[in-house]
Amino acid sequence: MMNKQRYDHVKVENDVQQGWEEAGTFVATENSDKPKYYCLSMFPYPSGQLHMGHVRTYTLGDVISRFQRLQGRNVLHPMGWDAFGLPAENAAIQRNIPPAQWTKGNIEHMKSQMRALGFSFDWSREFATCDPDYYRWEQWFFTRMFRKSLVYKKSAWLNWDPVDKTVLANEQVVDGRGWRSDAPVERREVTQWFVRITDYAEELLNCLDHLPGWPEKIKTLQRNWIGKSRGISVIFPLKGEADSLSVYTTRPDTLMGVTSIAVAPQHPLAIKAGADKPAIQSFLEQCNRTLGAEANIAKLPKQGMALGLAVTHPLSGEEIPVWVANFVLMEYGSGAVMSVPAHDQRDWEFAQEYQLPIKQVIAPLPESAEECALDSGAFTARGLLINSGSFDGLDFDAAFDAIALALAEKKLGEQQINYRLRDWGVARQRYWGCPIPMINCAQCGAVPVPDEDLPVLLPTEVEFEGLGSPLKKMPDWYETDCPECGGAAQRETDTLDTFMESSWYYARFACSDAKDGMLDERADYWGQVDHYVGGEEHAILHLLYARFFHKVMRDEGMVKSDEPFEKLLPIGMVLQGGTKMSKSAGDAGDPQHLLEQYGADAVRLAMMFASPPEQSFEWSQQGVEAANKWLRTRLWALVAQHLDTGDKEAKIDARRLTPAERDMRRLSHETLSKCADDYGRRLSFNTVVSTVMSLLNHLVKFAETSPQAGAVRGEALRIAVLTLSPITPHICHALWEQLTGESIDRADWPAVDRSALEKTSVELAVQVNGKLRGRVQVQPDASEDEAVAVAREEANVKKFMAGKTTRKCIYVPNRVLNFVVS
RNA sequence: GCGGGUGUGGUGAAAUAGGUAGACACGCAAGACUUAAAAUCUUGUCGCUUUCGAGCGGUGCCGGUUCAACUCCGGCCACCCGCACCA
């Protein structure tokens, strides 16, 4: 008897969670007759405590997992920790706690919060990326990539913090200053490790066309990020030297309008010119000093200097001066551009600044409304060629081909595909990361650590003294012998970008205890992640890197599919005061006190009800109290009342139901049908909640007391409890047990009784000239004649039809009837 | 600047293939219970008008297509996100 029992969320949730743990309910196995379903939520960085953004992501993943379990799938729903990263080092410096210890404590706390939220994770597969058992395989994979030349060392121009003496990622540069030191960031040439992701640029782009389970929005972001373009690389021979200058352009049709060439400040020609011209030298230094993050470069005025060099135009033979300009990027194309001020806005501004000639070679298409006004700006649209000799009159496409051909004949140019995507710089001058498994030998160069010597362990007993990585001050650690020549050599003291760990963790979950390899055959069983759930802010970097890793793993024979994530659910942010939630967001970001006061089910229910998954929304905790109240006064109370009155449950005899009973039962089965669609196809969990709420609102008003009515009520309650169980699993577990005597963990989603959905009458909206004038009851699928006859008798409709001639009648069965009158 | 998204009551939102706009909640107001409060329950809640039957207006703004538009098309505006001199 539960009539005396009030809803006690603490007791219910503790009992149910304990039951799950004892039974190992969510431990996934590979020997099941059921079809597999791999649902993955992005693992967190163990910052210390969960915030509402985590709660939202993991509740969504949990709801999907639990629904798929009810649908009879063998579900894998793992969780782990993205445990390397900078905050641990900052904590170490500020509070003198070793990063490993700080991280471990955070994981323990966050894990207990996840347990309290009732997430159906298979904890038997848990790992942290700072576990040597995990990162040893990353090191192993790194050496595989090195042997395939997918990893290489090169010098690149990067953001350099002169105070902290480290390379900074672009996102660590704020307004041109280092985020920690606040020192102006410099551009500096640094030698570091890169991964050749550009080798896969074309495939990464093309496969996007075969990912129907990904939102178009995310695919567009990735396409833009990869940034494929088709153009021509044109060779301009240097005047008076044997050397030449290569320039990439997507607008070869403007080639005859070139009035100068501009190279990047880091370009070899510029550096060479600077060597004997102090003015140029100081300009180059100024560029490297003042230019921080690339994004800031765009805001600066166009500046440049003539190098005193000239090249020959490949087609006209004209002499063209070479400049150095601050807006040319060394990292894109060949670090040099042909300047066509008439048809490129940047070149136009540059030409204005230094009074360079502007030569129009493109005229607007005759049928277009565009105008070419070179006094006020460049004409950048495509058009017809003029002032271009034999190419005059050609349009863009014809000119592209003709000029490409003309250049090819002179061996001064060829078609080229270019990508905005650049190779991935993976080395970090940090301590708390995966050691790069390479040894630098003066004789043999960079040598990978042999497999039998892996893992290269990251020492955890470290002292943080001042700035920089402790590894660089640990000769005991980095001094070693060269694996090839046996001579004295040094380990690489940089560590890997933490995006490396998150690029393959999804695959490792299939076999997280594999001892003899990075992956084993269980990775084939679980295959692609069926549904990947996580913050939309990872739309580009993480998802691109993971796709890249997957393809490399495929080429190494470790996985069989081309793509890691079949379906993707990008989740909107949980905002607080208009900004993204984070651990610094304060108390309201922490779910702890809400969990204690209202319970996990209430928090989960409020979160799911608040908004559809993709949408960002402002968190308000009012909803949690309301959710708790609803669970208590509606769901729990109705079940208690039903059991309490001891309503005899007869077997439902559909033919003997009263109209009210039939309506009630129809609503139950409509709920079942709609919610299955909302969970499975629409991923619309807020409407699942409102649909079940609506069902119970009707049940409150359903007052009949016969045995048949008791049966109808019992069925409605079982449907409500089962339907809601993915969202509020604890209370539903308890209520299901009361209602059926069985465990909901073994329940299946019931079949909808089609016959229960049949109606004896439907409401038809009646419009006159498109305006709603009345509603009438007609038989389902009534003929137009019948519907018209009933509708014409409706008083208000009659009023608006009086004295009018019916011109037309539009009838949508079971929905609307529209009289067009005059 | 380029690309994408969003815009519906006081608030979160719903309307799934063009067919009854505002479901379901929060908040608010009134009432019941109570000595009182809390808790709970009931009723009302887009605006204006109303003879209480209903009428008019209404989904960011302007226009269009249609018997019918939150939904489709064209043009604006605002906010958000991503990229940003990519040659």
mmCIF file of N, CA, C and O in Angstrom, chain A residues 543-610:
data_model
loop_
_atom_site.group_PDB
_atom_site.id
_atom_site.type_symbol
_atom_site.label_atom_id
_atom_site.label_comp_id
_atom_site.label_asym_id
_atom_site.label_seq_id
_atom_site.Cartn_x
_atom_site.Cartn_y
_atom_site.Cartn_z
ATOM 1 N N LEU A 543 35.188 17.741 -33.877
ATOM 2 C CA LEU A 543 34.525 16.829 -34.810
ATOM 3 C C LEU A 543 35.335 16.621 -36.087
ATOM 4 O O LEU A 543 35.287 15.558 -36.695
ATOM 5 N N LEU A 544 36.112 17.630 -36.468
ATOM 6 C CA LEU A 544 36.959 17.467 -37.650
ATOM 7 C C LEU A 544 38.161 16.573 -37.327
ATOM 8 O O LEU A 544 38.495 15.664 -38.092
ATOM 9 N N TYR A 545 38.780 16.810 -36.181
ATOM 10 C CA TYR A 545 39.922 16.000 -35.788
ATOM 11 C C TYR A 545 39.526 14.535 -35.613
ATOM 12 O O TYR A 545 40.252 13.632 -36.012
ATOM 13 N N ALA A 546 38.370 14.303 -34.997
ATOM 14 C CA ALA A 546 37.918 12.929 -34.768
ATOM 15 C C ALA A 546 37.633 12.241 -36.110
ATOM 16 O O ALA A 546 37.966 11.068 -36.297
ATOM 17 N N ARG A 547 37.041 12.959 -37.026
ATOM 18 C CA ARG A 547 36.788 12.378 -38.354
ATOM 19 C C ARG A 547 38.115 12.027 -39.032
ATOM 20 O O ARG A 547 38.250 10.992 -39.677
ATOM 21 N N PHE A 548 39.097 12.902 -38.867
ATOM 22 C CA PHE A 548 40.417 12.664 -39.454
ATOM 23 C C PHE A 548 41.070 11.418 -38.840
ATOM 24 O O PHE A 548 41.533 10.522 -39.548
ATOM 25 N N PHE A 549 41.074 11.347 -37.514
ATOM 26 C CA PHE A 549 41.652 10.185 -36.830
ATOM 27 C C PHE A 549 40.982 8.902 -37.297
ATOM 28 O O PHE A 549 41.635 7.892 -37.505
ATOM 29 N N HIS A 550 39.648 8.963 -37.419
ATOM 30 C CA HIS A 550 38.918 7.755 -37.807
ATOM 31 C C HIS A 550 39.405 7.252 -39.166
ATOM 32 O O HIS A 550 39.591 6.059 -39.369
ATOM 33 N N LYS A 551 39.614 8.170 -40.085
ATOM 34 C CA LYS A 551 40.052 7.773 -41.428
ATOM 35 C C LYS A 551 41.472 7.206 -41.399
ATOM 36 O O LYS A 551 41.782 6.256 -42.131
ATOM 37 N N VAL A 552 42.327 7.777 -40.545
ATOM 38 C CA VAL A 552 43.680 7.227 -40.433
ATOM 39 C C VAL A 552 43.615 5.842 -39.788
ATOM 40 O O VAL A 552 44.297 4.906 -40.219
ATOM 41 N N MET A 553 42.759 5.685 -38.773
ATOM 42 C CA MET A 553 42.609 4.368 -38.133
ATOM 43 C C MET A 553 42.067 3.349 -39.144
ATOM 44 O O MET A 553 42.476 2.189 -39.149
ATOM 45 N N ARG A 554 41.168 3.815 -39.991
ATOM 46 C CA ARG A 554 40.638 2.939 -41.037
ATOM 47 C C ARG A 554 41.762 2.499 -41.976
ATOM 48 O O ARG A 554 41.907 1.324 -42.289
ATOM 49 N N ASP A 555 42.597 3.443 -42.387
ATOM 50 C CA ASP A 555 43.683 3.111 -43.303
ATOM 51 C C ASP A 555 44.725 2.213 -42.646
ATOM 52 O O ASP A 555 45.475 1.533 -43.331
ATOM 53 N N GLU A 556 44.739 2.216 -41.309
ATOM 54 C CA GLU A 556 45.620 1.307 -40.573
ATOM 55 C C GLU A 556 44.935 -0.026 -40.283
ATOM 56 O O GLU A 556 45.480 -0.866 -39.584
ATOM 57 N N GLY A 557 43.691 -0.167 -40.779
ATOM 58 C CA GLY A 557 42.975 -1.430 -40.619
ATOM 59 C C GLY A 557 42.353 -1.648 -39.253
ATOM 60 O O GLY A 557 41.980 -2.760 -38.902
ATOM 61 N N MET A 558 42.220 -0.583 -38.475
ATOM 62 C CA MET A 558 41.693 -0.773 -37.120
ATOM 63 C C MET A 558 40.183 -0.599 -37.019
ATOM 64 O O MET A 558 39.558 -1.113 -36.100
ATOM 65 N N VAL A 559 39.602 0.159 -37.916
ATOM 66 C CA VAL A 559 38.139 0.297 -37.957
ATOM 67 C C VAL A 559 37.701 0.136 -39.405
ATOM 68 O O VAL A 559 38.508 0.265 -40.339
ATOM 69 N N LYS A 560 36.422 -0.160 -39.580
ATOM 70 C CA LYS A 560 35.968 -0.494 -40.931
ATOM 71 C C LYS A 560 35.183 0.619 -41.608
ATOM 72 O O LYS A 560 35.095 0.671 -42.824
ATOM 73 N N SER A 561 34.582 1.501 -40.817
ATOM 74 C CA SER A 561 33.737 2.533 -41.412
ATOM 75 C C SER A 561 34.571 3.743 -41.835
ATOM 76 O O SER A 561 35.726 3.891 -41.440
ATOM 77 N N ASP A 562 33.973 4.599 -42.629
ATOM 78 C CA ASP A 562 34.660 5.811 -43.089
ATOM 79 C C ASP A 562 34.496 6.972 -42.118
ATOM 80 O O ASP A 562 35.276 7.914 -42.141
ATOM 81 N N GLU A 563 33.422 6.921 -41.343
ATOM 82 C CA GLU A 563 33.111 8.060 -40.472
ATOM 83 C C GLU A 563 32.824 7.561 -39.063
ATOM 84 O O GLU A 563 32.228 6.500 -38.880
ATOM 85 N N PRO A 564 33.203 8.332 -38.030
ATOM 86 C CA PRO A 564 32.999 7.868 -36.656
ATOM 87 C C PRO A 564 31.570 8.025 -36.124
ATOM 88 O O PRO A 564 31.132 7.220 -35.325
ATOM 89 N N PHE A 565 30.873 9.059 -36.570
ATOM 90 C CA PHE A 565 29.592 9.381 -35.927
ATOM 91 C C PHE A 565 28.470 9.429 -36.962
ATOM 92 O O PHE A 565 28.428 10.314 -37.811
ATOM 93 N N GLU A 566 27.573 8.465 -36.864
ATOM 94 C CA GLU A 566 26.515 8.389 -37.868
ATOM 95 C C GLU A 566 25.522 9.531 -37.730
ATOM 96 O O GLU A 566 25.149 10.178 -38.690
ATOM 97 N N LYS A 567 25.110 9.755 -36.489
ATOM 98 C CA LYS A 567 24.111 10.779 -36.237
ATOM 99 C C LYS A 567 24.680 11.741 -35.200
ATOM 100 O O LYS A 567 25.352 11.310 -34.269
ATOM 101 N N LEU A 568 24.396 13.001 -35.370
ATOM 102 C CA LEU A 568 24.975 13.996 -34.482
ATOM 103 C C LEU A 568 23.881 14.891 -33.932
ATOM 104 O O LEU A 568 23.047 15.405 -34.686
ATOM 105 N N LEU A 569 23.871 15.036 -32.609
ATOM 106 C CA LEU A 569 22.914 15.954 -31.994
ATOM 107 C C LEU A 569 23.688 17.083 -31.320
ATOM 108 O O LEU A 569 24.225 16.918 -30.229
ATOM 109 N N PRO A 570 23.793 18.230 -32.000
ATOM 110 C CA PRO A 570 24.511 19.344 -31.391
ATOM 111 C C PRO A 570 23.587 20.071 -30.428
ATOM 112 O O PRO A 570 22.474 20.447 -30.774
ATOM 113 N N ILE A 571 24.068 20.264 -29.222
ATOM 114 C CA ILE A 571 23.215 20.813 -28.176
ATOM 115 C C ILE A 571 23.519 22.280 -27.957
ATOM 116 O O ILE A 571 24.684 22.673 -27.876
ATOM 117 N N GLY A 572 22.469 23.071 -27.848
ATOM 118 C CA GLY A 572 22.628 24.496 -27.590
ATOM 119 C C GLY A 572 23.198 24.730 -26.193
ATOM 120 O O GLY A 572 23.168 23.856 -25.339
ATOM 121 N N MET A 573 23.706 25.910 -25.998
ATOM 122 C CA MET A 573 24.338 26.208 -24.720
ATOM 123 C C MET A 573 23.301 26.540 -23.644
ATOM 124 O O MET A 573 22.215 27.017 -23.941
ATOM 125 N N VAL A 574 23.672 26.267 -22.403
ATOM 126 C CA VAL A 574 22.882 26.723 -21.275
ATOM 127 C C VAL A 574 23.496 28.046 -20.831
ATOM 128 O O VAL A 574 24.670 28.096 -20.463
ATOM 129 N N LEU A 575 22.724 29.093 -20.935
ATOM 130 C CA LEU A 575 23.251 30.419 -20.649
ATOM 131 C C LEU A 575 22.873 30.861 -19.247
ATOM 132 O O LEU A 575 21.910 30.377 -18.654
ATOM 133 N N GLN A 576 23.665 31.794 -18.786
ATOM 134 C CA GLN A 576 23.390 32.357 -17.474
ATOM 135 C C GLN A 576 23.778 33.823 -17.564
ATOM 136 O O GLN A 576 24.941 34.139 -17.790
ATOM 137 N N GLY A 577 22.795 34.687 -17.428
ATOM 138 C CA GLY A 577 23.061 36.103 -17.604
ATOM 139 C C GLY A 577 23.602 36.384 -18.993
ATOM 140 O O GLY A 577 24.426 37.257 -19.188
ATOM 141 N N GLY A 578 23.141 35.587 -19.976
ATOM 142 C CA GLY A 578 23.517 35.818 -21.359
ATOM 143 C C GLY A 578 24.845 35.210 -21.768
ATOM 144 O O GLY A 578 25.192 35.215 -22.928
ATOM 145 N N THR A 579 25.603 34.662 -20.805
ATOM 146 C CA THR A 579 26.875 34.055 -21.183
ATOM 147 C C THR A 579 26.861 32.573 -20.867
ATOM 148 O O THR A 579 26.064 32.089 -20.066
ATOM 149 N N LYS A 580 27.775 31.878 -21.528
ATOM 150 C CA LYS A 580 27.854 30.437 -21.400
ATOM 151 C C LYS A 580 28.200 30.045 -19.965
ATOM 152 O O LYS A 580 29.006 30.680 -19.314
ATOM 153 N N MET A 581 27.586 28.956 -19.527
ATOM 154 C CA MET A 581 27.877 28.474 -18.181
ATOM 155 C C MET A 581 29.266 27.894 -18.109
ATOM 156 O O MET A 581 29.743 27.247 -19.015
ATOM 157 N N SER A 582 29.916 28.121 -17.004
ATOM 158 C CA SER A 582 31.221 27.517 -16.798
ATOM 159 C C SER A 582 31.415 27.365 -15.307
ATOM 160 O O SER A 582 30.564 27.755 -14.518
ATOM 161 N N LYS A 583 32.558 26.805 -14.953
ATOM 162 C CA LYS A 583 32.755 26.559 -13.532
ATOM 163 C C LYS A 583 32.904 27.869 -12.753
ATOM 164 O O LYS A 583 32.730 27.909 -11.554
ATOM 165 N N SER A 584 33.205 28.940 -13.486
ATOM 166 C CA SER A 584 33.338 30.215 -12.797
ATOM 167 C C SER A 584 32.003 30.933 -12.663
ATOM 168 O O SER A 584 31.920 32.001 -12.083
ATOM 169 N N ALA A 585 30.944 30.308 -13.189
ATOM 170 C CA ALA A 585 29.658 31.005 -13.242
ATOM 171 C C ALA A 585 28.976 31.081 -11.885
ATOM 172 O O ALA A 585 27.941 31.711 -11.746
ATOM 173 N N GLY A 586 29.538 30.406 -10.901
ATOM 174 C CA GLY A 586 29.001 30.553 -9.557
ATOM 175 C C GLY A 586 27.946 29.529 -9.199
ATOM 176 O O GLY A 586 27.772 28.523 -9.885
ATOM 177 N N ASP A 587 27.237 29.828 -8.149
ATOM 178 C CA ASP A 587 26.372 28.854 -7.495
ATOM 179 C C ASP A 587 25.289 28.289 -8.404
ATOM 180 O O ASP A 587 25.029 27.098 -8.408
ATOM 181 N N ALA A 588 24.655 29.174 -9.160
ATOM 182 C CA ALA A 588 23.526 28.719 -9.973
ATOM 183 C C ALA A 588 23.968 27.747 -11.052
ATOM 184 O O ALA A 588 23.167 26.997 -11.584
ATOM 185 N N GLY A 589 25.287 27.758 -11.371
ATOM 186 C CA GLY A 589 25.789 26.803 -12.337
ATOM 187 C C GLY A 589 25.938 25.407 -11.756
ATOM 188 O O GLY A 589 26.043 24.433 -12.483
ATOM 189 N N ASP A 590 25.925 25.306 -10.453
ATOM 190 C CA ASP A 590 26.175 24.039 -9.784
ATOM 191 C C ASP A 590 24.856 23.363 -9.431
ATOM 192 O O ASP A 590 24.040 23.920 -8.703
ATOM 193 N N PRO A 591 24.633 22.167 -9.934
ATOM 194 C CA PRO A 591 23.345 21.509 -9.697
ATOM 195 C C PRO A 591 23.207 20.888 -8.311
ATOM 196 O O PRO A 591 22.143 20.382 -7.972
ATOM 197 N N GLN A 592 24.273 20.945 -7.507
ATOM 198 C CA GLN A 592 24.290 20.179 -6.268
ATOM 199 C C GLN A 592 23.091 20.452 -5.352
ATOM 200 O O GLN A 592 22.388 19.543 -4.926
ATOM 201 N N HIS A 593 22.848 21.728 -5.060
ATOM 202 C CA HIS A 593 21.770 22.006 -4.091
ATOM 203 C C HIS A 593 20.400 21.720 -4.686
ATOM 204 O O HIS A 593 19.472 21.358 -3.978
ATOM 205 N N LEU A 594 20.263 21.858 -6.023
ATOM 206 C CA LEU A 594 18.994 21.501 -6.659
ATOM 207 C C LEU A 594 18.735 20.005 -6.553
ATOM 208 O O LEU A 594 17.616 19.556 -6.304
ATOM 209 N N LEU A 595 19.827 19.227 -6.748
ATOM 210 C CA LEU A 595 19.708 17.780 -6.637
ATOM 211 C C LEU A 595 19.247 17.396 -5.248
ATOM 212 O O LEU A 595 18.378 16.536 -5.078
ATOM 213 N N GLU A 596 19.820 18.034 -4.256
ATOM 214 C CA GLU A 596 19.480 17.681 -2.888
ATOM 215 C C GLU A 596 18.053 18.086 -2.552
ATOM 216 O O GLU A 596 17.299 17.351 -1.932
ATOM 217 N N GLN A 597 17.674 19.273 -2.979
ATOM 218 C CA GLN A 597 16.374 19.782 -2.581
ATOM 219 C C GLN A 597 15.212 19.157 -3.374
ATOM 220 O O GLN A 597 14.171 18.860 -2.804
ATOM 221 N N TYR A 598 15.411 18.991 -4.686
ATOM 222 C CA TYR A 598 14.290 18.552 -5.517
ATOM 223 C C TYR A 598 14.475 17.179 -6.150
ATOM 224 O O TYR A 598 13.518 16.588 -6.643
ATOM 225 N N GLY A 599 15.707 16.681 -6.173
ATOM 226 C CA GLY A 599 15.945 15.353 -6.714
ATOM 227 C C GLY A 599 16.375 15.373 -8.169
ATOM 228 O O GLY A 599 16.121 16.327 -8.902
ATOM 229 N N ALA A 600 17.037 14.266 -8.555
ATOM 230 C CA ALA A 600 17.569 14.156 -9.913
ATOM 231 C C ALA A 600 16.442 14.167 -10.945
ATOM 232 O O ALA A 600 16.544 14.800 -11.998
ATOM 233 N N ASP A 601 15.357 13.449 -10.659
ATOM 234 C CA ASP A 601 14.271 13.385 -11.634
ATOM 235 C C ASP A 601 13.719 14.768 -11.935
ATOM 236 O O ASP A 601 13.414 15.091 -13.084
ATOM 237 N N ALA A 602 13.573 15.594 -10.892
ATOM 238 C CA ALA A 602 13.025 16.939 -11.094
ATOM 239 C C ALA A 602 13.983 17.790 -11.926
ATOM 240 O O ALA A 602 13.557 18.527 -12.816
ATOM 241 N N VAL A 603 15.285 17.657 -11.642
ATOM 242 C CA VAL A 603 16.277 18.419 -12.407
ATOM 243 C C VAL A 603 16.238 17.985 -13.868
ATOM 244 O O VAL A 603 16.226 18.801 -14.790
ATOM 245 N N ARG A 604 16.197 16.688 -14.091
ATOM 246 C CA ARG A 604 16.180 16.150 -15.462
ATOM 247 C C ARG A 604 14.909 16.557 -16.181
ATOM 248 O O ARG A 604 14.945 16.963 -17.357
ATOM 249 N N LEU A 605 13.779 16.438 -15.477
ATOM 250 C CA LEU A 605 12.494 16.792 -16.094
ATOM 251 C C LEU A 605 12.464 18.270 -16.475
ATOM 252 O O LEU A 605 12.068 18.638 -17.583
ATOM 253 N N ALA A 606 12.927 19.109 -15.565
ATOM 254 C CA ALA A 606 12.923 20.546 -15.836
ATOM 255 C C ALA A 606 13.824 20.863 -17.027
ATOM 256 O O ALA A 606 13.467 21.669 -17.896
ATOM 257 N N MET A 607 14.974 20.208 -17.080
ATOM 258 C CA MET A 607 15.926 20.459 -18.155
ATOM 259 C C MET A 607 15.346 20.044 -19.510
ATOM 260 O O MET A 607 15.472 20.756 -20.497
ATOM 261 N N MET A 608 14.690 18.894 -19.554
ATOM 262 C CA MET A 608 14.144 18.411 -20.819
ATOM 263 C C MET A 608 12.928 19.225 -21.262
ATOM 264 O O MET A 608 12.688 19.410 -22.449
ATOM 265 N N PHE A 609 12.187 19.693 -20.282
ATOM 266 C CA PHE A 609 10.953 20.416 -20.588
ATOM 267 C C PHE A 609 11.240 21.847 -21.046
ATOM 268 O O PHE A 609 10.454 22.453 -21.772
ATOM 269 N N ALA A 610 12.397 22.369 -20.646
ATOM 270 C CA ALA A 610 12.662 23.792 -20.821
ATOM 271 C C ALA A 610 12.753 24.221 -22.285
ATOM 272 O O ALA A 610 12.342 25.328 -22.631
#
